[in-house]
Amino acid sequence: VEQITIILDGIEASGHPETTILQLAEEMGIAIPSMCYDSHLTPLGACRVCLVEDENSGRLLASCVTPIAAGMNINTKSARVLETRRNVVELMLASHPDSCIVCDEGNRCKLRQIATDLGIGLVSFEKIPIYHEVVDLNPFIRRDLSKCVKCGRCIRADQDIAVVGAIDYTDRGFESRPATFCDAPLEKTECNFCGICVSMCPTGALSASSRVSTLTGDRATRTTCPLCAAGCQILLEHRQGRVLGVSPAKDDRSVNHVSLCVKGHYGMDFINSEGRLTTPLIRKNGELTAAAWDEALELVASRFDEIKKNKGPGALGAIGASSCTNEENYLLQKLVRVGWGCNNVDSGARLRGCALSAGIAEVLGAGEMTNPISHIRDADEILVIGADPLNENPIAGQLIKQAVKLSGARLTLVNSIDQGLTAFADARLCLRPGAHNAFLAGLIREIMDVCKLPRESNDDDVAWFAKMREKVEVFTPEKVEEATGIPAKLVKKTAERLGNAKSLAIIFGADLACEKGARLSGVLLATLARLTGHIGKAGCGLFPLASSLNDQGALDMGAQPGKLPGWHDVDDSEVREAFGKIWDTALPEKNGLDYLSMIEAARAGDLAGLYVVGENPVSDCPGGQEVKIALSKLDFLVVQDRFLTETASLADVVLPSATFAEKDGSMTSVERRIQLVRKAFEPPGQARPDWEILLDLMRRLGLESSIKNPVDIFSEINKAVAMYRGATLKNLRRESVFWPCVSPDEPGVEVLYTDSPPRICVDEPPDLPAPTAPEYSQARPFSLILTQSLFQSADGASAYSKTLTKLNEAVRVSMNPVDAAPRGIADGGMALIASGSLKVRTTVALSEDTPRGILVAESGSFKAFGSLFTLADRDREHGAPCFYRVAVSVEATDV
Ligand code: SF4
Ligand code: SF4
Ligand code: SF4
Ligand code: FES
């Protein structure tokens, strides 16, 4: 496209024809003040603060909405421009309260900043006060519309970025204001409290109700939100060791740009919680009693040593935390492997997605997300299967909505219950619980007929696909209909559509990962992507959403029993030798126990000592009561955490640890993106960062080391883990890096498999169970499905956020009225839900949207209904719990 050249403040400048004057000025480093403009929003041209003068035509132009045109001679600071701008801003100030000194926005207010820059002191116009009462609309957002300048940024943020549409302009003239339909409370609308409207508001009209002080923080630290696997970049505003507020880092290279979800925006007050542990605790006479660090760590080191000597290294185990940094997970697995001499180490990542990713790895070689999450926005077809993106990974959820609403992508949803995206879907295929694999196999069968075999495959791959074709042969559309409940013609139509997609994003989550047959789902999903050619390029790929927190980093660092750092097999002798050289010791050969197997071993008396770092097995594992019993059989339990969790209260020693805001380190998001967390302030009391506690413990175990701090640990990771080699701290301080990043001179690999399609890693495709209609037991005719809450984080930290818990989500199940009527269950009534001898009483909400035969546990699912599952409900090969759905009976009860 031919460039257009104009004169801008006396300098020649060129841009493409759609460039606005404001954009070109920004590119040239010329500042033009703006109020209603933001590069992430559709320009509106509402405020006129950005006026500039075209000296050729003599016109005053709103630079944010005026494209450059040949012959323009723009002056951004002429006397006329400055005069008019002052008038515009003075008019705004005339209807704005004089309350800056006590306003929450303090120094961040754009209006005040622009007024100051324009030298506006007292306003010469008569004041036209607009009275609105200050309202705390909900636990999250406060509204003071007397400060509203009607820029419409909140409305556009809600519609263009959050893609929710909860607010719009209401009324006309002076009465005009952003509001919900009929002024309904936000919690009665589709609003998800993401707070993007708040962070986009240029004045104090919208602010966070949760702000603990009207004072501006003395520092804002850029760091990474640890509350889900998206890895949003945030600015943590704080004063004297307390978090005051959080805003998005507004970095267009980050995953979140200007977005955050409710947890990231309003949930960080968990750091200020009075429930934080501030001193080590040792159990004395049955009571946890405050102790000094030396006493506690000496006890931990000597008791673990004693168990190792008396019962052997295999009697010890450690569970690392997905909420901890990469450095901390690296140290923990090193302590177990080098210090104790066993491979009994795992992390919370085991509870989410490991069987599924193992299945993907069988076909592609690696089970990770193939493309950055942002590529979802560029797909022309999106398949969401067995996932709840709006709650599992709110940034991915938002991008799906943007792709559909703003770019015209077509969305196919395949799930058993409505998870909030139905209004955006071109097709929603409602399948029987647990029938995902029959659907995927049928889809592959049909697509194979559309696509034939993948073009670029080598001979082995062609042979593999031919075998796969034989395996899926029985999955005719009619058989798939029988097994899944999805009509045969919809299976065919979906195959045709996805088979012909230009770019297909395949998104899947916990509903698949925590379901029986998750490994098979992984194989089928990878086959689908490989078959249709939607990997190795932008705008498509595989997007597993089930992982949470720093799951990816914990796994990369070897906090898993069968893999050393960098995903190297423990049973590979050459690899062991190589790591043995780095760590100066011979490494244990035998595969270790995974998370749930360690709990089982404790129950059987085979595990005597367990070190739990930042995890809470009693609350997070299936069969909480079983876990409690198992842990009580241990000779020695040490829990290192920020809070006295259900597991910590069973421990012999509790070590108080720092939150992400109180330490330095790195985390790796689900995108394979390595980013820094930065220490904003000191931890409370005697709490210490996990890495510091681990190093202290390692020294007491005789593991002398030159490692002193996270910088040293990360340097060792750079040497030991090839895919992290180029992600040096120097690079990470500049920007995030995707692994694999093998050289400090390279930016890392955003999209996997761009050079060539991956070689299929196994000889034979797996056997597929026959496509038959599921049989339901008369005794347990319902499927209880657990769902995820947007307001809860996997590490339980959200439970300590006063703001998030104010919403008080009701724990209940929803049920179809037709199922409820014969059982005498009324809306709001109590029901007894039973899986064999395991029982839970709960409130029931009747809803016609809930499919027949299904009970949906609406929130707080894992805590409230986890006791209906048992430790045995898992994929034994991968140690992954089947923690999504359970067959139950239901009957009315009075209490
Ligand atoms: S909080 Fe988010 S969803 Fe709610 S109105 Fe604001 S932008 Fe929309
Ligand atoms: S509430 Fe804030 S963002 Fe919304 S129109 Fe008013 S000033 Fe603009
Ligand atoms: S919880 Fe996840 S989506 Fe929400 S702000 Fe944090 S990283 Fe972003
Ligand atoms: S910033 Fe240009 S009109 Fe508001």
Short mmCIF file of C-alpha atoms and ligand atoms in Angstrom, two decimals, residues 145 147-155 169 178 197 200-203 205-206, ligand 2:
data_model
loop_
_atom_site.label_atom_id
_atom_site.label_comp_id
_atom_site.label_asym_id
_atom_site.label_seq_id
_atom_site.Cartn_x
_atom_site.Cartn_y
_atom_site.Cartn_z
CA LEU A 145 -20.53 9.12 38.39
CA LYS A 147 -16.50 12.13 38.26
CA CYS A 148 -17.58 10.65 34.92
CA VAL A 149 -16.36 12.53 31.83
CA LYS A 150 -18.51 10.38 29.51
CA CYS A 151 -15.53 9.14 27.55
CA GLY A 152 -17.22 5.78 26.96
CA ARG A 153 -14.00 3.87 27.60
CA CYS A 154 -15.70 1.62 30.15
CA ILE A 155 -18.49 0.77 27.72
CA TYR A 169 -25.04 4.59 27.81
CA PRO A 178 -22.79 4.41 31.62
CA CYS A 197 -13.81 -1.09 32.65
CA MET A 200 -9.79 1.80 31.50
CA CYS A 201 -11.63 4.60 33.33
CA PRO A 202 -9.45 7.72 33.09
CA THR A 203 -10.88 9.31 36.25
CA ALA A 205 -15.58 7.42 38.34
CA LEU A 206 -14.96 3.68 38.52
S1 SF4 B 2 -17.25 5.85 34.02
FE1 SF4 B 2 -15.13 6.36 33.53
S2 SF4 B 2 -14.71 5.25 31.64
FE2 SF4 B 2 -16.90 5.26 31.89
S3 SF4 B 2 -17.58 6.99 30.69
FE3 SF4 B 2 -17.31 7.72 32.81
S4 SF4 B 2 -15.21 8.46 32.89
FE4 SF4 B 2 -15.38 7.27 31.02
#
